[in-house]
Every structure is written in structure tokens, then in C-alpha cells.
Tab-separated table of N, CA and C in Angstrom:
chain	number	residue	atom	x	y	z
X	1	MET	N	0.841	-1.182	0.000
X	1	MET	CA	0.000	0.000	0.000
X	1	MET	C	0.885	1.244	0.000
X	2	SER	N	0.525	2.201	-0.792
X	2	SER	CA	1.295	3.441	-0.905
X	2	SER	C	1.063	4.343	0.299
X	3	SER	N	2.026	5.203	0.549
X	3	SER	CA	1.874	6.270	1.527
X	3	SER	C	1.856	7.583	0.762
X	4	TYR	N	1.356	8.623	1.413
X	4	TYR	CA	1.163	9.909	0.743
X	4	TYR	C	1.801	11.031	1.542
X	5	ILE	N	2.123	12.084	0.827
X	5	ILE	CA	2.693	13.273	1.441
X	5	ILE	C	1.836	14.462	1.015
X	6	VAL	N	1.629	15.382	1.943
X	6	VAL	CA	0.823	16.567	1.648
X	6	VAL	C	1.407	17.737	2.437
X	7	GLY	N	1.350	18.908	1.850
X	7	GLY	CA	1.877	20.096	2.511
X	7	GLY	C	0.820	20.795	3.344
X	8	HIS	N	1.236	21.308	4.488
X	8	HIS	CA	0.388	22.185	5.294
X	8	HIS	C	0.635	23.599	4.788
X	9	LEU	N	-0.430	24.324	4.518
X	9	LEU	CA	-0.298	25.686	3.989
X	9	LEU	C	-0.621	26.701	5.087
X	10	PRO	N	0.397	27.302	5.701
X	10	PRO	CA	0.161	28.248	6.795
X	10	PRO	C	-0.729	29.424	6.404
X	11	GLU	N	-0.693	29.818	5.124
X	11	GLU	CA	-1.530	30.946	4.704
X	11	GLU	C	-3.019	30.610	4.771
X	12	ASP	N	-3.369	29.311	4.783
X	12	ASP	CA	-4.767	28.897	4.879
X	12	ASP	C	-5.178	28.519	6.299
X	13	GLN	N	-4.250	27.962	7.077
X	13	GLN	CA	-4.586	27.430	8.396
X	13	GLN	C	-3.781	28.044	9.532
X	14	GLY	N	-2.860	28.923	9.237
X	14	GLY	CA	-1.970	29.435	10.265
X	14	GLY	C	-0.825	28.459	10.487
X	15	PRO	N	0.027	28.758	11.460
X	15	PRO	CA	1.150	27.863	11.736
X	15	PRO	C	0.647	26.450	12.051
X	16	VAL	N	1.394	25.448	11.611
X	16	VAL	CA	0.948	24.065	11.800
X	16	VAL	C	0.735	23.750	13.282
X	17	THR	N	1.555	24.312	14.151
X	17	THR	CA	1.397	24.023	15.580
X	17	THR	C	0.082	24.571	16.138
X	18	SER	N	-0.525	25.542	15.461
X	18	SER	CA	-1.800	26.100	15.928
X	18	SER	C	-2.969	25.136	15.733
X	19	ILE	N	-2.797	24.103	14.904
X	19	ILE	CA	-3.874	23.120	14.711
X	19	ILE	C	-3.597	21.815	15.456
X	20	TYR	N	-2.498	21.755	16.207
X	20	TYR	CA	-2.130	20.510	16.890
X	20	TYR	C	-3.193	20.033	17.880
X	21	LYS	N	-3.889	20.950	18.538
X	21	LYS	CA	-4.940	20.541	19.483
X	21	LYS	C	-6.002	19.724	18.750
X	22	GLU	N	-6.425	20.190	17.578
X	22	GLU	CA	-7.403	19.458	16.762
X	22	GLU	C	-6.814	18.158	16.232
X	23	VAL	N	-5.578	18.221	15.759
X	23	VAL	CA	-4.919	17.050	15.174
X	23	VAL	C	-4.767	15.940	16.210
X	24	ARG	N	-4.484	16.319	17.455
X	24	ARG	CA	-4.348	15.307	18.514
X	24	ARG	C	-5.663	14.564	18.735
X	25	LYS	N	-6.780	15.261	18.584
X	25	LYS	CA	-8.096	14.613	18.748
X	25	LYS	C	-8.377	13.685	17.580
X	26	VAL	N	-8.301	14.216	16.373
X	26	VAL	CA	-8.539	13.441	15.149
X	26	VAL	C	-7.623	14.000	14.058
X	27	PRO	N	-6.590	13.248	13.674
X	27	PRO	CA	-5.677	13.729	12.633
X	27	PRO	C	-6.405	13.984	11.309
X	28	PHE	N	-5.922	14.966	10.544
X	28	PHE	CA	-6.550	15.291	9.264
X	28	PHE	C	-5.574	16.024	8.362
X	29	SER	N	-5.935	16.095	7.101
X	29	SER	CA	-5.217	16.899	6.109
X	29	SER	C	-6.191	17.216	4.984
X	30	TYR	N	-5.832	18.193	4.162
X	30	TYR	CA	-6.689	18.629	3.061
X	30	TYR	C	-5.979	18.472	1.721
X	31	THR	N	-6.771	18.254	0.674
X	31	THR	CA	-6.250	18.209	-0.685
X	31	THR	C	-7.399	18.442	-1.659
X	32	SER	N	-7.064	18.703	-2.900
X	32	SER	CA	-8.079	18.778	-3.953
X	32	SER	C	-7.890	17.674	-4.977
X	33	LYS	N	-6.985	16.761	-4.711
X	33	LYS	CA	-6.723	15.655	-5.633
X	33	LYS	C	-7.602	14.456	-5.272
X	34	LYS	N	-8.627	14.242	-6.073
X	34	LYS	CA	-9.632	13.214	-5.797
X	34	LYS	C	-9.036	11.814	-5.695
X	35	ASN	N	-8.295	11.398	-6.700
X	35	ASN	CA	-7.755	10.043	-6.735
X	35	ASN	C	-6.871	9.767	-5.518
X	36	GLU	N	-5.944	10.678	-5.233
X	36	GLU	CA	-5.038	10.507	-4.107
X	36	GLU	C	-5.800	10.504	-2.785
X	37	ALA	N	-6.770	11.404	-2.640
X	37	ALA	CA	-7.547	11.479	-1.401
X	37	ALA	C	-8.295	10.175	-1.141
X	38	GLU	N	-8.915	9.631	-2.180
X	38	GLU	CA	-9.684	8.394	-2.017
X	38	GLU	C	-8.782	7.194	-1.760
X	39	LEU	N	-7.655	7.117	-2.456
X	39	LEU	CA	-6.730	6.000	-2.242
X	39	LEU	C	-6.079	6.071	-0.863
X	40	ALA	N	-5.741	7.260	-0.411
X	40	ALA	CA	-5.136	7.418	0.916
X	40	ALA	C	-6.079	6.927	2.008
X	41	ALA	N	-7.380	7.099	1.800
X	41	ALA	CA	-8.381	6.716	2.801
X	41	ALA	C	-8.556	5.207	2.936
X	42	GLU	N	-7.816	4.441	2.157
X	42	GLU	CA	-7.890	2.983	2.242
X	42	GLU	C	-6.893	2.424	3.256
X	43	GLY	N	-6.423	3.264	4.174
X	43	GLY	CA	-5.522	2.805	5.226
X	43	GLY	C	-4.069	3.183	5.019
X	44	SER	N	-3.816	4.168	4.183
X	44	SER	CA	-2.445	4.611	3.917
X	44	SER	C	-1.974	5.598	4.982
X	45	TYR	N	-0.666	5.686	5.103
X	45	TYR	CA	-0.084	6.701	5.978
X	45	TYR	C	0.037	8.006	5.201
X	46	VAL	N	-0.280	9.102	5.884
X	46	VAL	CA	-0.175	10.439	5.307
X	46	VAL	C	0.842	11.217	6.143
X	47	TYR	N	1.819	11.790	5.464
X	47	TYR	CA	2.851	12.607	6.109
X	47	TYR	C	2.579	14.062	5.765
X	48	VAL	N	2.517	14.905	6.790
X	48	VAL	CA	2.213	16.323	6.595
X	48	VAL	C	3.504	17.132	6.762
X	49	ILE	N	3.827	17.870	5.704
X	49	ILE	CA	5.060	18.660	5.625
X	49	ILE	C	4.694	20.146	5.653
X	50	VAL	N	5.524	20.931	6.296
X	50	VAL	CA	5.336	22.381	6.292
X	50	VAL	C	6.611	23.030	5.752
X	51	LYS	N	6.420	24.058	4.933
X	51	LYS	CA	7.555	24.797	4.371
X	51	LYS	C	7.681	26.123	5.107
X	52	GLU	N	8.890	26.406	5.562
X	52	GLU	CA	9.160	27.682	6.216
X	52	GLU	C	10.276	28.389	5.462
X	53	LYS	N	10.219	29.690	5.449
X	53	LYS	CA	11.255	30.483	4.784
X	53	LYS	C	12.149	31.095	5.865
X	54	VAL	N	13.447	30.792	5.778
X	54	VAL	CA	14.421	31.331	6.722
X	54	VAL	C	15.539	31.975	5.906
X	55	ASP	N	15.663	33.293	6.033
X	55	ASP	CA	16.688	34.027	5.271
X	55	ASP	C	16.658	33.686	3.786
X	56	ARG	N	15.508	33.792	3.174
X	56	ARG	CA	15.294	33.534	1.742
X	56	ARG	C	15.533	32.080	1.333
X	57	LYS	N	15.658	31.188	2.297
X	57	LYS	CA	15.869	29.771	2.000
X	57	LYS	C	14.660	28.979	2.495
X	58	ASN	N	14.172	28.061	1.661
X	58	ASN	CA	13.052	27.216	2.064
X	58	ASN	C	13.549	26.056	2.916
X	59	ILE	N	12.918	25.886	4.065
X	59	ILE	CA	13.203	24.774	4.970
X	59	ILE	C	11.939	23.924	5.024
X	60	PHE	N	12.088	22.623	4.773
X	60	PHE	CA	10.949	21.711	4.822
X	60	PHE	C	11.001	20.945	6.135
X	61	LYS	N	9.840	20.879	6.809
X	61	LYS	CA	9.785	20.220	8.114
X	61	LYS	C	8.659	19.192	8.139
X	62	LEU	N	8.916	18.107	8.851
X	62	LEU	CA	7.891	17.093	9.077
X	62	LEU	C	7.109	17.495	10.313
X	63	ALA	N	5.798	17.638	10.169
X	63	ALA	CA	4.946	18.058	11.279
X	63	ALA	C	4.288	16.857	11.965
X	64	TYR	N	3.632	15.994	11.171
X	64	TYR	CA	2.993	14.812	11.744
X	64	TYR	C	2.662	13.806	10.657
X	65	SER	N	2.336	12.595	11.111
X	65	SER	CA	1.853	11.557	10.198
X	65	SER	C	0.701	10.842	10.886
X	66	TYR	N	-0.141	10.222	10.079
X	66	TYR	CA	-1.260	9.452	10.619
X	66	TYR	C	-1.709	8.416	9.600
X	67	LYS	N	-2.469	7.435	10.088
X	67	LYS	CA	-3.029	6.408	9.211
X	67	LYS	C	-4.434	6.849	8.815
X	68	CYS	N	-4.604	7.136	7.548
X	68	CYS	CA	-5.857	7.684	7.020
X	68	CYS	C	-6.857	6.568	6.712
X	69	THR	N	-8.080	6.737	7.172
X	69	THR	CA	-9.117	5.736	6.904
X	69	THR	C	-10.418	6.349	6.398
X	70	GLU	N	-10.415	7.657	6.159
X	70	GLU	CA	-11.655	8.291	5.714
X	70	GLU	C	-11.355	9.516	4.851
X	71	CYS	N	-12.255	9.758	3.906
X	71	CYS	CA	-12.134	10.898	3.002
X	71	CYS	C	-13.515	11.534	2.865
X	72	PHE	N	-13.579	12.840	3.089
X	72	PHE	CA	-14.840	13.562	2.971
X	72	PHE	C	-14.741	14.631	1.898
X	73	ARG	N	-15.832	14.798	1.166
X	73	ARG	CA	-15.982	15.950	0.280
X	73	ARG	C	-17.014	16.844	0.957
X	74	LYS	N	-16.718	18.103	1.100
X	74	LYS	CA	-17.621	19.014	1.801
X	74	LYS	C	-18.853	19.288	0.956
X	75	ALA	N	-20.013	19.111	1.551
X	75	ALA	CA	-21.267	19.369	0.849
X	75	ALA	C	-21.436	20.874	0.653
X	76	GLY	N	-21.635	21.279	-0.590
X	76	GLY	CA	-21.934	22.676	-0.882
X	76	GLY	C	-20.777	23.639	-0.726
X	77	GLY	N	-19.584	23.182	-0.921
X	77	GLY	CA	-18.459	24.111	-0.823
X	77	GLY	C	-17.129	23.403	-0.739
X	78	LYS	N	-16.161	24.134	-0.240
X	78	LYS	CA	-14.807	23.594	-0.121
X	78	LYS	C	-14.319	23.769	1.310
X	79	TRP	N	-13.440	22.876	1.740
X	79	TRP	CA	-12.815	22.991	3.048
X	79	TRP	C	-11.904	24.215	3.023
X	80	LEU	N	-12.024	25.064	4.021
X	80	LEU	CA	-11.239	26.305	4.120
X	80	LEU	C	-11.401	27.183	2.888
X	81	GLY	N	-12.514	26.977	2.151
X	81	GLY	CA	-12.788	27.748	0.951
X	81	GLY	C	-11.888	27.417	-0.223
X	82	LYS	N	-11.101	26.319	-0.120
X	82	LYS	CA	-10.083	26.054	-1.119
X	82	LYS	C	-9.935	24.584	-1.504
X	83	PHE	N	-10.137	23.668	-0.563
X	83	PHE	CA	-9.836	22.255	-0.788
X	83	PHE	C	-11.101	21.423	-0.968
X	84	ASP	N	-11.043	20.469	-1.891
X	84	ASP	CA	-12.202	19.621	-2.168
X	84	ASP	C	-12.357	18.465	-1.188
X	85	TYR	N	-11.245	17.985	-0.618
X	85	TYR	CA	-11.294	16.776	0.210
X	85	TYR	C	-10.584	16.968	1.538
X	86	LYS	N	-11.149	16.313	2.550
X	86	LYS	CA	-10.514	16.254	3.867
X	86	LYS	C	-10.268	14.785	4.168
X	87	ASN	N	-9.012	14.436	4.366
X	87	ASN	CA	-8.663	13.082	4.778
X	87	ASN	C	-8.545	13.076	6.292
X	88	THR	N	-9.004	11.981	6.902
X	88	THR	CA	-8.994	11.904	8.356
X	88	THR	C	-9.062	10.438	8.791
X	89	VAL	N	-9.478	10.224	10.023
X	89	VAL	CA	-9.552	8.888	10.606
X	89	VAL	C	-10.999	8.618	11.000
X	90	GLU	N	-11.474	7.419	10.697
X	90	GLU	CA	-12.838	7.049	11.063
X	90	GLU	C	-13.034	7.140	12.574
X	91	TYR	N	-14.268	7.430	12.967
X	91	TYR	CA	-14.636	7.549	14.372
X	91	TYR	C	-14.226	6.297	15.141
X	92	GLU	N	-13.573	6.504	16.270
X	92	GLU	CA	-13.124	5.450	17.184
X	92	GLU	C	-12.082	4.506	16.595
X	93	LYS	N	-11.426	4.903	15.511
X	93	LYS	CA	-10.305	4.113	14.973
X	93	LYS	C	-9.001	4.779	15.394
X	94	ASP	N	-7.972	3.968	15.516
X	94	ASP	CA	-6.655	4.473	15.883
X	94	ASP	C	-5.976	5.068	14.655
X	95	GLY	N	-5.710	6.342	14.693
X	95	GLY	CA	-5.060	7.009	13.572
X	95	GLY	C	-3.544	6.910	13.599
X	96	GLU	N	-3.004	6.235	14.615
X	96	GLU	CA	-1.551	6.051	14.730
X	96	GLU	C	-0.799	7.369	14.542
X	97	LEU	N	-1.319	8.407	15.171
X	97	LEU	CA	-0.730	9.743	15.050
X	97	LEU	C	0.684	9.779	15.612
X	98	LYS	N	1.575	10.365	14.834
X	98	LYS	CA	2.936	10.658	15.286
X	98	LYS	C	3.149	12.141	15.006
X	99	LEU	N	3.224	12.922	16.076
X	99	LEU	CA	3.255	14.374	15.969
X	99	LEU	C	4.597	14.905	16.479
X	100	LEU	N	5.206	15.793	15.738
X	100	LEU	CA	6.471	16.413	16.132
X	100	LEU	C	6.202	17.858	16.542
X	101	ASP	N	6.437	18.158	17.809
X	101	ASP	CA	6.184	19.493	18.325
X	101	ASP	C	7.445	19.993	19.029
X	102	PRO	N	8.202	20.835	18.378
X	102	PRO	CA	7.954	21.512	17.103
X	102	PRO	C	8.277	20.605	15.915
X	103	PRO	N	7.785	20.964	14.727
X	103	PRO	CA	8.118	20.192	13.524
X	103	PRO	C	9.639	20.108	13.346
X	104	LEU	N	10.077	18.997	12.780
X	104	LEU	CA	11.506	18.711	12.649
X	104	LEU	C	11.975	18.940	11.211
X	105	ALA	N	13.070	19.676	11.059
X	105	ALA	CA	13.619	19.972	9.729
X	105	ALA	C	14.070	18.693	9.037
X	106	ILE	N	13.719	18.575	7.774
X	106	ILE	CA	14.150	17.450	6.945
X	106	ILE	C	15.489	17.852	6.332
X	107	THR	N	16.520	17.051	6.587
X	107	THR	CA	17.864	17.413	6.131
X	107	THR	C	18.377	16.529	5.003
X	108	ASP	N	17.652	15.486	4.657
X	108	ASP	CA	18.089	14.579	3.594
X	108	ASP	C	18.006	15.299	2.242
X	109	SER	N	19.155	15.526	1.612
X	109	SER	CA	19.191	16.318	0.371
X	109	SER	C	18.461	15.638	-0.785
X	110	ASP	N	18.508	14.303	-0.859
X	110	ASP	CA	17.779	13.598	-1.918
X	110	ASP	C	16.274	13.779	-1.752
X	111	PHE	N	15.794	13.675	-0.509
X	111	PHE	CA	14.371	13.888	-0.249
X	111	PHE	C	13.971	15.305	-0.657
X	112	ILE	N	14.740	16.285	-0.229
X	112	ILE	CA	14.413	17.688	-0.522
X	112	ILE	C	14.381	17.929	-2.027
X	113	SER	N	15.345	17.389	-2.748
X	113	SER	CA	15.365	17.539	-4.214
X	113	SER	C	14.124	16.930	-4.841
X	114	TRP	N	13.744	15.738	-4.390
X	114	TRP	CA	12.542	15.081	-4.912
X	114	TRP	C	11.304	15.923	-4.596
X	115	TYR	N	11.162	16.341	-3.347
X	115	TYR	CA	9.969	17.067	-2.910
X	115	TYR	C	9.803	18.384	-3.668
X	116	LYS	N	10.869	19.095	-3.901
X	116	LYS	CA	10.807	20.394	-4.581
X	116	LYS	C	10.404	20.277	-6.048
X	117	THR	N	10.620	19.122	-6.653
X	117	THR	CA	10.298	18.963	-8.080
X	117	THR	C	8.881	18.476	-8.321
X	118	LYS	N	8.149	18.143	-7.286
X	118	LYS	CA	6.806	17.584	-7.446
X	118	LYS	C	5.748	18.683	-7.437
X	119	ALA	N	4.645	18.401	-8.111
X	119	ALA	CA	3.522	19.346	-8.147
X	119	ALA	C	2.926	19.484	-6.748
X	120	LEU	N	2.272	20.599	-6.524
X	120	LEU	CA	1.624	20.818	-5.233
X	120	LEU	C	0.485	19.832	-5.030
X	121	GLY	N	0.120	19.637	-3.793
X	121	GLY	CA	-0.997	18.761	-3.468
X	121	GLY	C	-0.534	17.399	-2.991
X	122	MET	N	-1.492	16.583	-2.598
X	122	MET	CA	-1.188	15.246	-2.103
X	122	MET	C	-0.621	14.384	-3.220
X	123	ARG	N	0.377	13.582	-2.870
X	123	ARG	CA	0.966	12.679	-3.863
X	123	ARG	C	1.581	11.465	-3.181
X	124	VAL	N	1.771	10.412	-3.959
X	124	VAL	CA	2.400	9.190	-3.459
X	124	VAL	C	3.856	9.496	-3.136
X	125	ILE	N	4.323	8.936	-2.042
X	125	ILE	CA	5.721	9.115	-1.674
X	125	ILE	C	6.467	7.812	-1.932
X	126	PRO	N	7.554	7.852	-2.691
X	126	PRO	CA	8.339	6.640	-2.942
X	126	PRO	C	8.881	6.055	-1.633
X	127	ALA	N	9.006	4.740	-1.576
X	127	ALA	CA	9.425	4.037	-0.356
X	127	ALA	C	10.742	4.563	0.203
X	128	GLU	N	11.703	4.868	-0.672
X	128	GLU	CA	13.007	5.323	-0.165
X	128	GLU	C	12.907	6.668	0.547
X	129	TYR	N	11.944	7.497	0.159
X	129	TYR	CA	11.773	8.778	0.838
X	129	TYR	C	10.871	8.644	2.055
X	130	GLU	N	9.959	7.696	2.020
X	130	GLU	CA	9.152	7.446	3.215
X	130	GLU	C	10.053	6.983	4.354
X	131	SER	N	11.068	6.194	4.046
X	131	SER	CA	11.968	5.706	5.097
X	131	SER	C	12.701	6.867	5.783
X	132	VAL	N	12.992	7.932	5.046
X	132	VAL	CA	13.611	9.129	5.629
X	132	VAL	C	12.675	9.723	6.680
X	133	LEU	N	11.395	9.837	6.335
X	133	LEU	CA	10.419	10.427	7.256
X	133	LEU	C	10.150	9.509	8.441
X	134	LYS	N	10.030	8.210	8.190
X	134	LYS	CA	9.804	7.249	9.283
X	134	LYS	C	10.920	7.325	10.315
X	135	ALA	N	12.157	7.446	9.843
X	135	ALA	CA	13.307	7.517	10.753
X	135	ALA	C	13.229	8.756	11.651
X	136	MET	N	12.622	9.820	11.163
X	136	MET	CA	12.486	11.045	11.949
X	136	MET	C	11.451	10.902	13.058
X	137	LEU	N	10.557	9.947	12.932
X	137	LEU	CA	9.462	9.776	13.890
X	137	LEU	C	9.799	8.817	15.029
X	138	VAL	N	10.991	8.246	14.999
X	138	VAL	CA	11.378	7.262	16.023
X	138	VAL	C	11.746	7.954	17.313
């Protein structure tokens, strides 16, 4: 089963740490990619990345990961006025949340090169790059 990566957009939700209270209750992420959102909801792990700018340099950080088991499309609109789908965890299921507070900088240069070349939105993460993120959660 594939795992997925998605970016947290501070301009839409504020700093990632500001949503940690909600995430601790029920992990979630947003996307507008239908296929990826639906496939992720079949029990895949979702890794949430945040990009920060420090002295004109982009720093990518791992914020949290969870096991996704549900995908919702908002009736009559979009989540946060922008996203078509919300991935989350079914009621009373273990989302296997792993949260980094504060988020941890990703230093693997191969991962960063791969991540920077990909289109925005949720996408499948290759196994070799997932192992980089898994190692950060230990």
C-alpha cells in the first residue's frame, strides 16, 4: 500500500502548531486531488510537511503523520474555501498519530530535491523517501 505526502499551507490554516490541538483529537489533512484522497483513505499513511522560509531559504519540516481511513468531500463548498477533500480517521479508529512538536527539519538532500520537483498537493511518496520520514518519527 502506498503512503502519501501533503503540505500544510500556513496561509490557509496558520502555523501548523496552531492546529495541533485538533490534530491530537482526530488527525486530518486537506487536498483537492480526488484520486489521491480516495486511495489514501484505504488505510495509507499520510505525512504532513510544512515549508518555512528562513533568510530567503526554504526549509521543509515534518509536522505529523497518521493512518488515514476516511475521506470527505464538503457538501456545498470547499474545506477552508479552497480544498475539495478532507482526509482523516474514522470515528473510534486508531489514527496512529505521530506528531512532532515543534516540527523537525528534513535534512536529507535527496528527499528535498525530490519534494521540490513535485507538483503541489497530495501525492504518493516513494518508499526510499518514506523511510527518511519514518526515521524522523522514532
